[in-house]
């Protein structure tokens, strides 16, 4: 087999066999197929599409390109949770402890910030003392005793995706159903869990802007998860504006604690309960999703979710006193008020633009080598549907570099659209698949 004939076939819109796709993935992973041929493959696949069978082959070949994590030392049905990428999305820090409080073994490996979207590992590292690196035995032991552990990725999971994602990013081939599905599901299938709960984002701040495309993506990912032997469910949730009020690492940890305390914003609370409900159902701790949701609600109301968060933070070396006093996480040296330049109602807060402003305030990396400012980020005081008077503070930007904070503030104002007539906030939960 040679790569030129594989490329020729896909260029002509023909279907590739499992062997041809594996040949491409294996060759690209080991370096015998160079970036320029892989780029041609991606563009041909993007333009002519991959059908379901080809997408399954690509996903499984990418899964098999690296380690497959063995979580069999952990008792019970392990459930992984994944979001397709959002701004202000801190649901793992809320749904994880709620599900764990209901008996779900939460053994989660998370990533770092990618572009304008945040990463759970960076958020947790804003907690004084918190360690996100653990030996596999330690990880399993903590889940068996406390019910929850969260680390950075151990091992060498789906290296083909790492290389392909870097190419997709620079060849305009990210937003394709089959390529997103294979990228996410190859990592999820290698991560050792028994079941997978997906939060597929839709709207202006998501890869998939249209609801129909997000539903198709959720269906395809669930279909592939199930055919690989894992129970897989998805919620489709709006990313037309950031989730909750806070964006940026320590600010998101603070808002998660407030939410577990029962004082969170309604959108964040609702989505976290929905995801926890799905995790509880997927882990067979509830007979159906509705029962799982009610169990999560109870864990929120009786404080057992908050207690679970305290024990998990403490077990990983973090200061558990932040549960009572979030100011112990620290406060940034500078802040900047973003004010309304007209009166009316907030018609939209663009998630992508807000995410970029947060990244540029210091909360994210612009280049891989950048150090994150854990105290940097944004607090949105007004969101879609809120009434504003000219001069009102719409949002505040925080950070330790005054100039970055000011520039991010000037960028953030562009995320807001204000109109005379009131717009209703977007519907948060837009569908569920596999429930
Ligand atoms: N997240 C991923 O890991 N891969 C994609 O392709 C899109 C989002």
PDB file of N, CA, C and O in Angstrom, residues 32 64 111 157 211 255 260 267 287 321 333 347 353 361 373 386 391 400 406 424:
ATOM      1  N   UNK A  32       6.516   8.137   9.182  1.00  0.00           N
ATOM      2  CA  UNK A  32       6.858   7.754   7.806  1.00  0.00           C
ATOM      3  C   UNK A  32       5.972   8.502   6.796  1.00  0.00           C
ATOM      4  O   UNK A  32       6.315   8.609   5.619  1.00  0.00           O
ATOM      5  N   UNK A  64      -5.829   3.282  19.028  1.00  0.00           N
ATOM      6  CA  UNK A  64      -4.784   2.262  19.143  1.00  0.00           C
ATOM      7  C   UNK A  64      -3.383   2.816  18.878  1.00  0.00           C
ATOM      8  O   UNK A  64      -2.410   2.074  18.935  1.00  0.00           O
ATOM      9  N   UNK A 111      -7.562  17.961  30.563  1.00  0.00           N
ATOM     10  CA  UNK A 111      -6.526  18.638  29.785  1.00  0.00           C
ATOM     11  C   UNK A 111      -6.305  20.073  30.233  1.00  0.00           C
ATOM     12  O   UNK A 111      -6.938  20.558  31.171  1.00  0.00           O
ATOM     13  N   UNK A 157      -1.692   8.910  25.516  1.00  0.00           N
ATOM     14  CA  UNK A 157      -3.018   8.612  24.969  1.00  0.00           C
ATOM     15  C   UNK A 157      -3.182   9.213  23.569  1.00  0.00           C
ATOM     16  O   UNK A 157      -2.949  10.403  23.369  1.00  0.00           O
ATOM     17  N   UNK A 211     -27.710  24.096  15.609  1.00  0.00           N
ATOM     18  CA  UNK A 211     -28.215  23.016  16.464  1.00  0.00           C
ATOM     19  C   UNK A 211     -28.228  21.664  15.720  1.00  0.00           C
ATOM     20  O   UNK A 211     -27.829  20.641  16.276  1.00  0.00           O
ATOM     21  N   UNK A 255     -16.354  30.177  41.565  1.00  0.00           N
ATOM     22  CA  UNK A 255     -17.770  30.049  41.178  1.00  0.00           C
ATOM     23  C   UNK A 255     -18.269  28.609  41.343  1.00  0.00           C
ATOM     24  O   UNK A 255     -19.438  28.386  41.664  1.00  0.00           O
ATOM     25  N   UNK A 260     -21.649  24.774  44.341  1.00  0.00           N
ATOM     26  CA  UNK A 260     -21.840  23.606  45.219  1.00  0.00           C
ATOM     27  C   UNK A 260     -22.440  24.026  46.561  1.00  0.00           C
ATOM     28  O   UNK A 260     -23.033  23.217  47.272  1.00  0.00           O
ATOM     29  N   UNK A 267     -27.807  29.006  35.080  1.00  0.00           N
ATOM     30  CA  UNK A 267     -27.402  28.189  33.920  1.00  0.00           C
ATOM     31  C   UNK A 267     -26.334  27.164  34.316  1.00  0.00           C
ATOM     32  O   UNK A 267     -26.432  25.981  33.991  1.00  0.00           O
ATOM     33  N   UNK A 287     -32.000   4.292  38.110  1.00  0.00           N
ATOM     34  CA  UNK A 287     -32.676   3.491  37.081  1.00  0.00           C
ATOM     35  C   UNK A 287     -32.912   4.284  35.796  1.00  0.00           C
ATOM     36  O   UNK A 287     -33.120   3.705  34.734  1.00  0.00           O
ATOM     37  N   UNK A 321      -9.471  24.811  53.145  1.00  0.00           N
ATOM     38  CA  UNK A 321     -10.134  25.970  53.759  1.00  0.00           C
ATOM     39  C   UNK A 321     -10.757  26.892  52.698  1.00  0.00           C
ATOM     40  O   UNK A 321     -11.600  27.719  53.020  1.00  0.00           O
ATOM     41  N   UNK A 333      -3.805  41.678  41.190  1.00  0.00           N
ATOM     42  CA  UNK A 333      -3.354  43.028  41.561  1.00  0.00           C
ATOM     43  C   UNK A 333      -4.128  44.129  40.832  1.00  0.00           C
ATOM     44  O   UNK A 333      -4.249  45.245  41.319  1.00  0.00           O
ATOM     45  N   UNK A 347     -28.199  41.996  24.316  1.00  0.00           N
ATOM     46  CA  UNK A 347     -28.784  41.095  23.309  1.00  0.00           C
ATOM     47  C   UNK A 347     -27.925  39.838  23.151  1.00  0.00           C
ATOM     48  O   UNK A 347     -28.430  38.773  22.820  1.00  0.00           O
ATOM     49  N   UNK A 353     -15.439  35.752  21.790  1.00  0.00           N
ATOM     50  CA  UNK A 353     -14.784  37.041  22.054  1.00  0.00           C
ATOM     51  C   UNK A 353     -14.447  37.174  23.552  1.00  0.00           C
ATOM     52  O   UNK A 353     -13.364  37.641  23.914  1.00  0.00           O
ATOM     53  N   UNK A 361      -6.047  38.404  29.006  1.00  0.00           N
ATOM     54  CA  UNK A 361      -5.831  39.024  30.326  1.00  0.00           C
ATOM     55  C   UNK A 361      -4.730  38.278  31.081  1.00  0.00           C
ATOM     56  O   UNK A 361      -4.232  38.751  32.101  1.00  0.00           O
ATOM     57  N   UNK A 373      -1.485  33.178  34.272  1.00  0.00           N
ATOM     58  CA  UNK A 373      -1.737  33.970  35.477  1.00  0.00           C
ATOM     59  C   UNK A 373      -3.042  33.403  36.064  1.00  0.00           C
ATOM     60  O   UNK A 373      -4.133  33.650  35.545  1.00  0.00           O
ATOM     61  N   UNK A 386     -30.375  41.016  30.255  1.00  0.00           N
ATOM     62  CA  UNK A 386     -30.305  41.964  31.381  1.00  0.00           C
ATOM     63  C   UNK A 386     -30.442  43.405  30.886  1.00  0.00           C
ATOM     64  O   UNK A 386     -29.903  43.784  29.845  1.00  0.00           O
ATOM     65  N   UNK A 391     -23.143  53.521  31.170  1.00  0.00           N
ATOM     66  CA  UNK A 391     -22.199  53.713  32.269  1.00  0.00           C
ATOM     67  C   UNK A 391     -22.197  52.576  33.286  1.00  0.00           C
ATOM     68  O   UNK A 391     -21.274  52.473  34.109  1.00  0.00           O
ATOM     69  N   UNK A 400      -2.707  40.184  36.909  1.00  0.00           N
ATOM     70  CA  UNK A 400      -1.548  40.761  37.594  1.00  0.00           C
ATOM     71  C   UNK A 400      -0.719  41.663  36.691  1.00  0.00           C
ATOM     72  O   UNK A 400       0.227  42.293  37.154  1.00  0.00           O
ATOM     73  N   UNK A 406      -6.031  45.948  30.890  1.00  0.00           N
ATOM     74  CA  UNK A 406      -6.675  47.064  30.195  1.00  0.00           C
ATOM     75  C   UNK A 406      -7.015  46.675  28.742  1.00  0.00           C
ATOM     76  O   UNK A 406      -8.127  46.884  28.263  1.00  0.00           O
ATOM     77  N   UNK A 424     -34.536  37.309  24.835  1.00  0.00           N
ATOM     78  CA  UNK A 424     -34.527  36.256  25.859  1.00  0.00           C
ATOM     79  C   UNK A 424     -33.187  35.522  25.827  1.00  0.00           C
ATOM     80  O   UNK A 424     -32.612  35.330  24.755  1.00  0.00           O
TER      81      UNK A 424
END
